[in-house]
Short mmCIF file of C-alpha atoms in Angstrom, two decimals:
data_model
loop_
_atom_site.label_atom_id
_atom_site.label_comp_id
_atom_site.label_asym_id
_atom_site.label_seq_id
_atom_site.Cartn_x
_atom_site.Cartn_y
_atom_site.Cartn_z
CA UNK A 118 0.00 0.00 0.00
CA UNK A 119 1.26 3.40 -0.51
CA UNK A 120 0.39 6.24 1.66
CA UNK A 121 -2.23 7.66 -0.01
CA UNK A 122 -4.45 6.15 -2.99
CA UNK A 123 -3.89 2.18 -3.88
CA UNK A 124 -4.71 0.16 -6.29
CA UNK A 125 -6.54 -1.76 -3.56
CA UNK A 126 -7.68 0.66 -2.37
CA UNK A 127 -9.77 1.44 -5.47
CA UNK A 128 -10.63 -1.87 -6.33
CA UNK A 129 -11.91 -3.12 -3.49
CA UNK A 130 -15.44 -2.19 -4.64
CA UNK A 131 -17.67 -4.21 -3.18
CA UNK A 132 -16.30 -7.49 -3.62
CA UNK A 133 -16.03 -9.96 -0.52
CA UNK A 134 -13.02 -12.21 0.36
CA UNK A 135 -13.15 -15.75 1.03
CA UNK A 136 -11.44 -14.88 4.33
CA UNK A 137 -14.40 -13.27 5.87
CA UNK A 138 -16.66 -15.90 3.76
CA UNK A 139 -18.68 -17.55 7.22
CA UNK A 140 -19.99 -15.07 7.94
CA UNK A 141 -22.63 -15.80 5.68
CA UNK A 142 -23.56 -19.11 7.49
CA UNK A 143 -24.27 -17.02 10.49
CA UNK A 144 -27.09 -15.64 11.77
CA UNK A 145 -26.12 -11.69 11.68
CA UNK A 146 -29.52 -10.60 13.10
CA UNK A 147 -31.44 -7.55 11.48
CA UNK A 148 -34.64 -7.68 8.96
CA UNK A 149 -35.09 -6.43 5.96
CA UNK A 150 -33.53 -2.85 7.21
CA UNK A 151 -36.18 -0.31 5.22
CA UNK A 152 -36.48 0.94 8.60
CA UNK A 153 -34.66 4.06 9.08
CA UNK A 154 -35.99 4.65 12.42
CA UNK A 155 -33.91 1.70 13.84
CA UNK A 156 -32.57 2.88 17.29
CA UNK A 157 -32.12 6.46 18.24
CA UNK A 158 -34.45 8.74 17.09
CA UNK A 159 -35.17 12.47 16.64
CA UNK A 160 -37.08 15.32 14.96
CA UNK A 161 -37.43 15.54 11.25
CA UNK A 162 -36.95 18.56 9.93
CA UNK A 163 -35.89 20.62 6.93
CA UNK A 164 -32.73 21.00 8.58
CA UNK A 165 -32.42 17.41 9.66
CA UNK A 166 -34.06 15.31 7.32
CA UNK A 167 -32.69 12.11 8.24
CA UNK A 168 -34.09 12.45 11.79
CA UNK A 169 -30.88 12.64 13.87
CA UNK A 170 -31.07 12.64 17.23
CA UNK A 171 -28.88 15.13 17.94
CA UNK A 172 -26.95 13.56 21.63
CA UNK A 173 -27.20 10.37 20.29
CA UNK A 174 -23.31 8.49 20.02
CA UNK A 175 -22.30 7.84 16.69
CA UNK A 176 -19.56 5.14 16.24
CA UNK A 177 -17.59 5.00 13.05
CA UNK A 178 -14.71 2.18 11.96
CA UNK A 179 -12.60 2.74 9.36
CA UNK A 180 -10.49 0.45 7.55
CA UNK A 181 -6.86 1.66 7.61
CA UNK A 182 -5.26 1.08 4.35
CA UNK A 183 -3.93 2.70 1.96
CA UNK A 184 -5.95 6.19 2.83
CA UNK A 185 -5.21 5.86 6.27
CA UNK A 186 -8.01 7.35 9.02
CA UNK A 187 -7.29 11.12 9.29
CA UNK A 188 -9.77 11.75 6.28
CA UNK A 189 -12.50 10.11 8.51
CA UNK A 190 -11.04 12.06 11.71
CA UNK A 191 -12.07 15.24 9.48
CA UNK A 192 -15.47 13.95 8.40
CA UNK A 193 -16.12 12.87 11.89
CA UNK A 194 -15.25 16.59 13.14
CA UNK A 195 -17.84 17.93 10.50
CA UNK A 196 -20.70 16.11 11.84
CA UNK A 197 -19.57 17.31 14.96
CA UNK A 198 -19.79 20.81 13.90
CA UNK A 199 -23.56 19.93 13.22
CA UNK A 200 -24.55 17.78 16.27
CA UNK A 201 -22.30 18.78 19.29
CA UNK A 202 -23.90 16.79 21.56
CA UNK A 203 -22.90 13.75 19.98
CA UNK A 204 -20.01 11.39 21.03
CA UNK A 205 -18.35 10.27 18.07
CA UNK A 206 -16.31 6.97 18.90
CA UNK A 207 -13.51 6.61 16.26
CA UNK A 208 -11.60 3.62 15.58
CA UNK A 209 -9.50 2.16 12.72
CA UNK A 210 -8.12 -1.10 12.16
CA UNK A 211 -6.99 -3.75 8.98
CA UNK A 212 -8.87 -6.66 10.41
CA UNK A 213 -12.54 -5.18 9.74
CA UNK A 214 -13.82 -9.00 9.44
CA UNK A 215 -11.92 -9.93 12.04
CA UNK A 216 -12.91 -7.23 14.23
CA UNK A 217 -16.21 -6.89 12.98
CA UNK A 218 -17.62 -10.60 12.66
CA UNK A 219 -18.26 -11.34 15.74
CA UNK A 220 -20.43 -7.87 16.71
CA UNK A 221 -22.47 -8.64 13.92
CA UNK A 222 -23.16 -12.09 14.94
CA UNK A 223 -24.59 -10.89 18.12
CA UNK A 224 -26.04 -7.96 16.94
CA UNK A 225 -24.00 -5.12 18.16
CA UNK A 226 -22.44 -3.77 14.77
CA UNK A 227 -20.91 0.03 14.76
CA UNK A 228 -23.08 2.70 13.04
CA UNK A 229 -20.63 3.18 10.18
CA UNK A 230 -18.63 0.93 8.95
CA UNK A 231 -15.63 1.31 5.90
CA UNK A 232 -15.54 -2.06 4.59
CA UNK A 233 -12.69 -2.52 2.62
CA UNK A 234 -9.37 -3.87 2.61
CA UNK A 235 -8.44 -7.70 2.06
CA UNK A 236 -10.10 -8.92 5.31
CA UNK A 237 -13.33 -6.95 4.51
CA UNK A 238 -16.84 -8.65 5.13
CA UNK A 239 -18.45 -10.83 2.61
CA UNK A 240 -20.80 -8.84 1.27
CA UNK A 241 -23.04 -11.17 -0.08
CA UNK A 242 -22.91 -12.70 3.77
CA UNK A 243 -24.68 -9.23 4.59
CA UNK A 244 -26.54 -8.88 2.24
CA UNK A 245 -28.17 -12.20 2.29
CA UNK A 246 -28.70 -12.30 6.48
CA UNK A 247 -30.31 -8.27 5.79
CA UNK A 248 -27.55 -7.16 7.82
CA UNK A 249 -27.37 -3.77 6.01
CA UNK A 250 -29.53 -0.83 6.13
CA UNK A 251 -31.29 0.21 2.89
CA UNK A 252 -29.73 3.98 2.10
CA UNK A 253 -32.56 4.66 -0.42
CA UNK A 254 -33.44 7.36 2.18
CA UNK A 255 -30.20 8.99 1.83
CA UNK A 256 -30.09 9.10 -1.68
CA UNK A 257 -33.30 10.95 -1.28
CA UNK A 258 -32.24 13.26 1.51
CA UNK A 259 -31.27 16.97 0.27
CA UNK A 260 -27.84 17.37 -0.09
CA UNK A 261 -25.89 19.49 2.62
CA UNK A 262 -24.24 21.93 -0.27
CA UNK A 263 -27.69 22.59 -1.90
CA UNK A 264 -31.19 21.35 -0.32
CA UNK A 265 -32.60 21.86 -3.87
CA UNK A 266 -30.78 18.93 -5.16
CA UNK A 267 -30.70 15.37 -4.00
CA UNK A 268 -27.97 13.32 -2.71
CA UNK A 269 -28.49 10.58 -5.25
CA UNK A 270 -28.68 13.78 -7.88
CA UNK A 271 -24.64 14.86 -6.48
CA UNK A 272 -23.53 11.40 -7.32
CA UNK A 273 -21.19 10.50 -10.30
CA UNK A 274 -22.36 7.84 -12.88
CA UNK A 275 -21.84 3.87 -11.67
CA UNK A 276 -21.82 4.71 -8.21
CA UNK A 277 -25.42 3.87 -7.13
CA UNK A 278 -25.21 0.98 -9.28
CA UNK A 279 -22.26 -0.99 -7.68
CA UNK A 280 -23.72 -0.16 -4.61
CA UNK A 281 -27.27 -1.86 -4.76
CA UNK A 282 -28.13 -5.13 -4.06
CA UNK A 283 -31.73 -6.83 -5.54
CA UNK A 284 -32.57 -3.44 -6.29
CA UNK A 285 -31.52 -1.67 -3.11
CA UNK A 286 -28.95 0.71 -2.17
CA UNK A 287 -27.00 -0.90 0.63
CA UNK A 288 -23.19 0.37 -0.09
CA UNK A 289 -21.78 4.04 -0.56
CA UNK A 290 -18.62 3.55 -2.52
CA UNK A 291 -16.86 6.60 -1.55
CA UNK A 292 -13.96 6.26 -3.87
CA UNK A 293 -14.55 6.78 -7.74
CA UNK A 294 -11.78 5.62 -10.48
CA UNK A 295 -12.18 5.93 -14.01
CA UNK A 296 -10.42 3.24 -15.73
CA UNK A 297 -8.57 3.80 -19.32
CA UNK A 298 -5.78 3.38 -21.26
CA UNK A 299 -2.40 5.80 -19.80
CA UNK A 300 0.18 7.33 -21.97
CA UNK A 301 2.83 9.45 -21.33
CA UNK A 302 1.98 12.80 -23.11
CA UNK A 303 5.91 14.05 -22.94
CA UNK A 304 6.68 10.97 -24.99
CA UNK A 305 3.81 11.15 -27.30
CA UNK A 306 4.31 14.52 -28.09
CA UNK A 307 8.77 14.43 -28.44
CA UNK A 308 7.43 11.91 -30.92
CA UNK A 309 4.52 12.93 -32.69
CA UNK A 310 2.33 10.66 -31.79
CA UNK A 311 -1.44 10.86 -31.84
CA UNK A 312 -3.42 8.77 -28.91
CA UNK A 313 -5.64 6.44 -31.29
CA UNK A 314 -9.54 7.27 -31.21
CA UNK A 315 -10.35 3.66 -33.34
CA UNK A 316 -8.87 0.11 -33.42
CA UNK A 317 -7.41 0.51 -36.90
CA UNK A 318 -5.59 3.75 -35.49
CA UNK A 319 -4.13 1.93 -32.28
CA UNK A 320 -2.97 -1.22 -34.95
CA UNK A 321 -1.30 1.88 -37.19
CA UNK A 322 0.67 3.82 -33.87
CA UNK A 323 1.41 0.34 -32.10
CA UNK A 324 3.61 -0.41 -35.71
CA UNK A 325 5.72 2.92 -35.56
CA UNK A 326 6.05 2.45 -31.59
CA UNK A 327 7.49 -0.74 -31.62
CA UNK A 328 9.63 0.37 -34.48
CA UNK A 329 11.09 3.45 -32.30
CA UNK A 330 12.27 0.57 -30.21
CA UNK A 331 9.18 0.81 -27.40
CA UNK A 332 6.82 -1.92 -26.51
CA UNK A 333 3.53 -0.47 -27.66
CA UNK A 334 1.63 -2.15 -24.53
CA UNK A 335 2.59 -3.24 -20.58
CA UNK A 336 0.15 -5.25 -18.72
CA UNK A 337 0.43 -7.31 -15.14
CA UNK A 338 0.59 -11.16 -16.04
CA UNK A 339 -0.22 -12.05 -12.24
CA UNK A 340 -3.14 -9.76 -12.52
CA UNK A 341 -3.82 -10.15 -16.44
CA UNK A 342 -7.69 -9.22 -15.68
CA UNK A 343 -6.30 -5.84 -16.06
CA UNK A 344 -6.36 -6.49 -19.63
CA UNK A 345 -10.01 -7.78 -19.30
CA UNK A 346 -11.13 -4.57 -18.70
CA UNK A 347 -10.66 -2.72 -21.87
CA UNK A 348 -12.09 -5.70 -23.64
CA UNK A 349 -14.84 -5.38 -22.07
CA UNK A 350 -15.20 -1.96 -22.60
CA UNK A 351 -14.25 -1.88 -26.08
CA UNK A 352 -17.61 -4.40 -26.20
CA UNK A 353 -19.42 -2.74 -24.14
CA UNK A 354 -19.09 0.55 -26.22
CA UNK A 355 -19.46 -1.49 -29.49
CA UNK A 356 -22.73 -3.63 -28.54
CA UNK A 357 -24.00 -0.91 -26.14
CA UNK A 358 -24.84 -1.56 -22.13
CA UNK A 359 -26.92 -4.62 -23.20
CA UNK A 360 -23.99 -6.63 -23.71
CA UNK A 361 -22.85 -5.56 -19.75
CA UNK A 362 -25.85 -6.86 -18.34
CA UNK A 363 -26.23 -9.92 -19.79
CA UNK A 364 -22.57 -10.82 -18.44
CA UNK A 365 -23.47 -9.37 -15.05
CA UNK A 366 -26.54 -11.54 -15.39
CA UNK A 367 -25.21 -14.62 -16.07
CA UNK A 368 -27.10 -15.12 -19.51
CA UNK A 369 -26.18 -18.05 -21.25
CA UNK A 370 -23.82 -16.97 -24.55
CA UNK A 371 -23.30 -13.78 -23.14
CA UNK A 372 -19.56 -13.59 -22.97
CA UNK A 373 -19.49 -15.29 -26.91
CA UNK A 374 -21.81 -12.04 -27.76
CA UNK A 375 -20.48 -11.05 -31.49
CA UNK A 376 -19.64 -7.53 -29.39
CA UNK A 377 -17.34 -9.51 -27.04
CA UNK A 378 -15.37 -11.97 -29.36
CA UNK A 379 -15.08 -8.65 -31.74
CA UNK A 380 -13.03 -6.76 -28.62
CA UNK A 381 -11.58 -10.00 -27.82
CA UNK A 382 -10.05 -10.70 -31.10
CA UNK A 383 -8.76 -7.10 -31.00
CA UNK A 384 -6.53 -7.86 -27.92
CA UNK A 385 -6.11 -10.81 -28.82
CA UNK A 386 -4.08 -9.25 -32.02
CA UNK A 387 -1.66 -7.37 -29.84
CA UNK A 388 -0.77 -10.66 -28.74
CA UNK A 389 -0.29 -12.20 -32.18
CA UNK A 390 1.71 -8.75 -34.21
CA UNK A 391 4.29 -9.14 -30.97
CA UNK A 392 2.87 -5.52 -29.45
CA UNK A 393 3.15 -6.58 -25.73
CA UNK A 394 5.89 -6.47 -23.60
CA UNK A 395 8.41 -9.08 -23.79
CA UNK A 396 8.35 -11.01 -20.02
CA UNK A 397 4.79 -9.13 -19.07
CA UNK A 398 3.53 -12.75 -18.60
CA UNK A 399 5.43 -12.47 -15.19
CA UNK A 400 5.28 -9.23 -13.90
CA UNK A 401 2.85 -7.88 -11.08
CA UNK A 402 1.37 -4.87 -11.49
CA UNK A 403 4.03 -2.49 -10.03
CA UNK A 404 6.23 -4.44 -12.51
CA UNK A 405 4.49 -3.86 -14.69
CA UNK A 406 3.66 -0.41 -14.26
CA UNK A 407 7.42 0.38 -13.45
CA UNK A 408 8.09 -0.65 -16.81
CA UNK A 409 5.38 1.73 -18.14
CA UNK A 410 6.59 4.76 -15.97
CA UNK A 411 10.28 4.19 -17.24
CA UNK A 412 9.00 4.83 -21.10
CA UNK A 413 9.89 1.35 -21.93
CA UNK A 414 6.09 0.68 -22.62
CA UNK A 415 3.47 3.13 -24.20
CA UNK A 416 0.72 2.41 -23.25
CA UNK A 417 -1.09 0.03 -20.23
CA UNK A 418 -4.57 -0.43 -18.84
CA UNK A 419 -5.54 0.79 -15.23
CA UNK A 420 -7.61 3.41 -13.01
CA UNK A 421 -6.94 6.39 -12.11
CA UNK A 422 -4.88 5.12 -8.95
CA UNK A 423 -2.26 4.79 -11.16
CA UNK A 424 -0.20 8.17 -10.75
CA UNK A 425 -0.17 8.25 -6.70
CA UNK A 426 0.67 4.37 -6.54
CA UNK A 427 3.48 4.92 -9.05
CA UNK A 428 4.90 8.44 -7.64
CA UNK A 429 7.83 7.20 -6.27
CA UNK A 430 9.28 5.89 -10.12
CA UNK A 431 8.04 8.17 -12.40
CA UNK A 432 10.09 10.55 -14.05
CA UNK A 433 9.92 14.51 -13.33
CA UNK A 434 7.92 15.54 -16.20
CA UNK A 435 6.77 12.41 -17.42
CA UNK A 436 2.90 14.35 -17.91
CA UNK A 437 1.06 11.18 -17.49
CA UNK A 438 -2.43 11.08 -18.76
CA UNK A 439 -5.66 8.85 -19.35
CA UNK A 440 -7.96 8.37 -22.89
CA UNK A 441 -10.98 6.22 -23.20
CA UNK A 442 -10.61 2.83 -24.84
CA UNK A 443 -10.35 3.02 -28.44
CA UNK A 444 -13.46 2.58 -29.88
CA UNK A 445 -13.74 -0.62 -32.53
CA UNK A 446 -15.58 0.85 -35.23
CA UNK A 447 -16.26 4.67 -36.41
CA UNK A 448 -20.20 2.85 -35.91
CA UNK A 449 -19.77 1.70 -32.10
CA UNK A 450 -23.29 2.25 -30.49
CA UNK A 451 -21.34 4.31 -27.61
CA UNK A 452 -19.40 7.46 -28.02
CA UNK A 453 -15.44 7.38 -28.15
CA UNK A 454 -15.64 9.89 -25.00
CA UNK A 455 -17.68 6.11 -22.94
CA UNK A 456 -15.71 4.85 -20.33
CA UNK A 457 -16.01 2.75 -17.19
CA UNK A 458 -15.85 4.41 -14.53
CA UNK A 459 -16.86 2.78 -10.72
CA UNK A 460 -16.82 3.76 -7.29
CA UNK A 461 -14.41 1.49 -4.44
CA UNK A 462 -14.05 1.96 -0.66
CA UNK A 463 -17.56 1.16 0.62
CA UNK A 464 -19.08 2.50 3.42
CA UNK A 465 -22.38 0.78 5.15
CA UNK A 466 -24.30 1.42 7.65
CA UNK A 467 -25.70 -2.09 9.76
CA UNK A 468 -29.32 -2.49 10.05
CA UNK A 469 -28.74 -3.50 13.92
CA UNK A 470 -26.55 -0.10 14.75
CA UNK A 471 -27.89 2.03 17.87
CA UNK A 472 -28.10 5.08 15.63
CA UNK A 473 -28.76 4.14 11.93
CA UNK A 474 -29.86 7.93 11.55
CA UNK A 475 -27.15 9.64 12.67
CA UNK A 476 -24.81 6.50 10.55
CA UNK A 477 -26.76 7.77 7.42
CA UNK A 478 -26.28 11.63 8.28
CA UNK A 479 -22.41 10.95 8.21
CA UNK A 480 -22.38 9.83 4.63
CA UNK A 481 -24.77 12.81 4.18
CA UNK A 482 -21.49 14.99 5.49
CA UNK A 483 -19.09 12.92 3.30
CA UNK A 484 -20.91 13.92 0.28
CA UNK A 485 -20.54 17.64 0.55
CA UNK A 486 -18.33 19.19 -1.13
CA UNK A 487 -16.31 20.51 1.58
CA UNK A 488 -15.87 16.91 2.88
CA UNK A 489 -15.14 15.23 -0.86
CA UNK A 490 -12.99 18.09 -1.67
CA UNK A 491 -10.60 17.86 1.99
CA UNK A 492 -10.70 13.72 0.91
CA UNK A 493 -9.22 14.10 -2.36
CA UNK A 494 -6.68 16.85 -1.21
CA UNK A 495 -5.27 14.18 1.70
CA UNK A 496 -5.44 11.23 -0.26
CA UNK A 497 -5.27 12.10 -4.04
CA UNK A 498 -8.07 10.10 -4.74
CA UNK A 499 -11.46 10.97 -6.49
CA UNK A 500 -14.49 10.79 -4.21
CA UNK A 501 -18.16 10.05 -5.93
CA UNK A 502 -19.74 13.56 -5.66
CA UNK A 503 -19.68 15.56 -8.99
CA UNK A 504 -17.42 18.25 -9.33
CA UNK A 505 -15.89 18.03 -5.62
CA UNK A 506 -12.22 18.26 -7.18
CA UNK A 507 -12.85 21.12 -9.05
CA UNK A 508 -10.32 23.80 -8.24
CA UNK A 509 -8.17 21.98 -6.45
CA UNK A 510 -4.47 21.40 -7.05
CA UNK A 511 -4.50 18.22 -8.65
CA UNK A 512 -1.25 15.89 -10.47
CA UNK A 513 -1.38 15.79 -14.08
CA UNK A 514 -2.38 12.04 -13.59
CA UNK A 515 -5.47 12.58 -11.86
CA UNK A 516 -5.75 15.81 -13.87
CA UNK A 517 -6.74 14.30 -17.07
CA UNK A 518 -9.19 12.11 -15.02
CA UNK A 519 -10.89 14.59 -14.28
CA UNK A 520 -11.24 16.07 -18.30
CA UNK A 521 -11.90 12.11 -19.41
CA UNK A 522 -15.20 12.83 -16.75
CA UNK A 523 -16.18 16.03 -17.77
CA UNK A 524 -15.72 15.28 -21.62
CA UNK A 525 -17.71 12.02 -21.02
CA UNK A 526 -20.70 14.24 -20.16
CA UNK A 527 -22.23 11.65 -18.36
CA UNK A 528 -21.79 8.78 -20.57
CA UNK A 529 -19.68 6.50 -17.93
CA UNK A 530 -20.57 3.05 -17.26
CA UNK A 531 -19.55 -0.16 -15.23
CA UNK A 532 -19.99 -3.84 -15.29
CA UNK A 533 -21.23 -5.50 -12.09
CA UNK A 534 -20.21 -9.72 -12.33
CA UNK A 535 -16.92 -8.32 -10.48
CA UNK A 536 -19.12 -7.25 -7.76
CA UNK A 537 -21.60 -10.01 -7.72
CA UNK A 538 -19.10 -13.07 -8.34
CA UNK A 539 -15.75 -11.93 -7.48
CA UNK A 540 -14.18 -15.22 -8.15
CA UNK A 541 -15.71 -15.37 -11.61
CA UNK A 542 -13.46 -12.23 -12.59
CA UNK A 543 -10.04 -12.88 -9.85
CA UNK A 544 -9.49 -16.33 -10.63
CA UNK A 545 -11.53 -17.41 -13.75
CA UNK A 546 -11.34 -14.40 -16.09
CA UNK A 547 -7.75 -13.91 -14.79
CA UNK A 548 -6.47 -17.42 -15.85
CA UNK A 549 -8.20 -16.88 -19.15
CA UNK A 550 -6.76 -13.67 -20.19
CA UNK A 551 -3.10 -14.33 -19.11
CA UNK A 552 -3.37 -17.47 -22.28
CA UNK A 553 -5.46 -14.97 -24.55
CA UNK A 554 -2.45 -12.24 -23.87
CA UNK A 555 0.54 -15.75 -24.16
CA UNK A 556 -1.55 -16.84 -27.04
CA UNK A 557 -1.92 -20.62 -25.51
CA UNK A 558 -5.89 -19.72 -26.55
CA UNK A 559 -7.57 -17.70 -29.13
CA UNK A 560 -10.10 -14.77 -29.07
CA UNK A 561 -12.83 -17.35 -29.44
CA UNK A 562 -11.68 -20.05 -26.68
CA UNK A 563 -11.15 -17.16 -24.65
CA UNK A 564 -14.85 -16.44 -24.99
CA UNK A 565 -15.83 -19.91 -24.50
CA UNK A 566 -13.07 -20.70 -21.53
CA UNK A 567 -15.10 -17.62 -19.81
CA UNK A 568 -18.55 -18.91 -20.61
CA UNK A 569 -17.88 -22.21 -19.57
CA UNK A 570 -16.64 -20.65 -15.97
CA UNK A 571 -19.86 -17.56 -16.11
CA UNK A 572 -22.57 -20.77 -16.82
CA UNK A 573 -20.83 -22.61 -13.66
CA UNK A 574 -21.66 -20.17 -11.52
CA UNK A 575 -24.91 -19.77 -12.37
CA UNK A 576 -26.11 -23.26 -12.54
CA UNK A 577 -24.10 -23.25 -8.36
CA UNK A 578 -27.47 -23.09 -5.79
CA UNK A 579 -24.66 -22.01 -3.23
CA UNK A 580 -23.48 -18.72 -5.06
CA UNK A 581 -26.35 -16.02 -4.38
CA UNK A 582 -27.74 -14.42 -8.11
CA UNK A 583 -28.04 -11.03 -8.31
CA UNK A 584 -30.39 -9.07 -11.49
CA UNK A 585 -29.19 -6.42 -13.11
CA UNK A 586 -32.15 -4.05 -14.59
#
């Protein structure tokens, strides 16, 4: 982990670990949580529509990774600016299952919880046992900067999406990362290079970059699902968000749509015309971004963690920068601007907690701008409330994030299956895209290796399905 913004600490999402997997054989207490008025209770008003009570204690755990806790010691000191009275009980730790688990069991959970981090808890354990409150009503709530405008309506595309659960809103991803391809704009432009807008004009540049004596592409072997994601962009903006959802709903044929073997067969080729780098197949992903950062590669595929976790090796005026995929054809039902963007780091707040209320009011105070904007300043790390960075001093990484948003103009999407089956992507898509990118399979065994894996969870009564609308 670095000391501010990590790649885990991005992709965490919502995903659970088998680590904290039991605790979705135990009986966590709590109903279906549309209740908000679970435990303490006060006045509704215009100024408190969530119905604080305004002495009641408020406890908060954070997980202590790779943004640390003083973000959340600064959030915590806003709410206290609006409810005094209140106690606020602060603690942090790495262990959030193992610290965690067993207050859920007996029905004694915090009122805010960050779960994240490798030992985070299963969330299909909480969801399943209705361990989590339903947030709908904070989505609905008036936001703190404007009471005109709702929460859900200060929110950046993708976020309430990885967040719900059977059609309810049960995790505030705090985080948001845009995902894309990275390039080094001082090399680009010392060579006159253009960053490709189509498939035919990536093919063209990758030729004259590996003649200058560059690898045209880096990517992680170990974590070669890295590569997975711009395929499944590149399909997603060819086929439109039809072709998402029926992966994320485990359709039968959906990863052998003609969208998805099209975007395969395009990676597939950077394989086959020699454009990746030489020994990639074993290199983790600071390797592999190392490589990257040291102009030995042009291009590679992450999110916009990328600059902080790499500050350390890259170059004083290197003038790193993010585009969206290259789009397939000059007909692709999405625009060239389309990318995915998602949120990470999610925050919950447990149906059994003393003071639900006051647990939703906090995110409430997260998602003001004052709070997003003293997150990303401390952590250099996007938050999921629109425009929050917006005059701030930002790295010409995160920078260009930032324009690949705006010039989006609200056109960002995300898959889900990651969220919903996180084996399905970490181990099965994984394995299949390290041969696709070592060429031991083909575009369309790819398609049919992932299938195979997609119609095996499925047809499992033990994994928990989840519909996408």
């Amino acid at each position: 982990m670095t000391s501010g913004i990590s790649r885990r600490g991005l992709l965490r999402g919502a995903a659970g670990v088998a680590a904290a997997g039991t605790i979705g054989g135990c009986a966590m207490g709590g109903d279906d949580a549309k209740d908000t008025g679970t435990g303490a209770k006060g006045e509704v008003s215009a100024a408190n529509p969530l119905g604080v009570k305004d002495d009641a204690p408020l406890e908060v755990v954070i997980f202590n990774g790779g943004f640390g806790e003083e973000y959340a010691k600064a959030h915590e000191a806003m709410y206290r600016e609006r409810y005094p009275k209140a106690e606020i009980k602060h603690s942090a730790t790495q262990q959030i299952a193992e610290t965690l688990q067993p207050r859920f069991v007996a029905g004694d959970p915090p009122d805010v919880v960050d779960n994240s981090g490798g030992s985070q808890i299963d969330f299909n354990g909480l969801v399943s046992q209705g361990a989590l409150t339903d947030l709908g009503a904070l989505l609905d709530a008036p936001s703190l900067d404007d009471p005109s405008t709702k929460v859900r309506d200060t929110l950046l595309p993708g976020i309430v999406d990885v967040g719900s659960y059977d059609g309810k809103f049960l995790a505030l991803n705090y985080t948001y990362s845009a995902y894309g391809i990275w390039y080094s704009r001082k090399l680009f432009q010392a060579k006159g290079w253009e960053y490709p807008r189509t498939w035919p004009e990536m093919i063209a540049l990758c030729k004259k970059i590996k003649a200058a004596g560059i690898a045209p592409w880096a990517y992680t072997g170990v974590h070669a699902r890295y590569m997975s994601w711009p395929i499944l962009t590149a399909a997603a903006k060819l086929g439109g968000l039809e072709v998402i959802k029926a992966i994320d709903n485990l359709e039968p044929g959906a990863w052998k749509s003609d969208a998805v073997r099209a975007a395969a067969e395009a990676y597939y080729q950077l394989a086959v015309d020699g454009f990746l780098q030489p020994g990639a197949e074993g290199m983790d992903h600071i390797q592999a971004q190392t490589e990257w950062a040291r102009g030995h590669a042009a291009f590679i595929s992450c999110g916009s963690w990328l600059e902080n976790e790499m500050k350390a090796v890259t170059p004083p005026g290197f003038d790193m920068a993010v585009a969206p995929t290259p789009s397939l054809t000059t007909g692709d039902k999405m625009s060239y601007a389309a990318f995915r963007g998602t949120g990470g780091e999610p925050f919950i707040v447990p149906a059994k907690g003393k003071n639900v209320r006051g647990g939703m009011e906090y995110l409430r105070v997260m998602l003001s701008k004052k709070a997003a904007a003293d997150f990303t300043t401390k952590v250099s790390s996007l938050t999921a409330v629109t425009g929050a960075a917006r005059g701030l001093s930002l790295g010409p990484g995160l920078t260009s994030v930032t324009k690949l948003i705006d010039d989006s103009q609200g056109s960002a999407f995300t898959w889900l299956y990651a969220t919903y089956y996180r084996k399905l992507e970490r181990e099965r898509v994984n394995a299949a895209t390290l041969e696709l990118l070592t060429k031991r399979i083909n575009a369309a065994q790819w398609c049919d290796k992932v299938q195979k894996s997609a119609d095996e969870f499925a047809a499992d009564p033990a994994v928990k399905k989840y519909k996408r609308a």
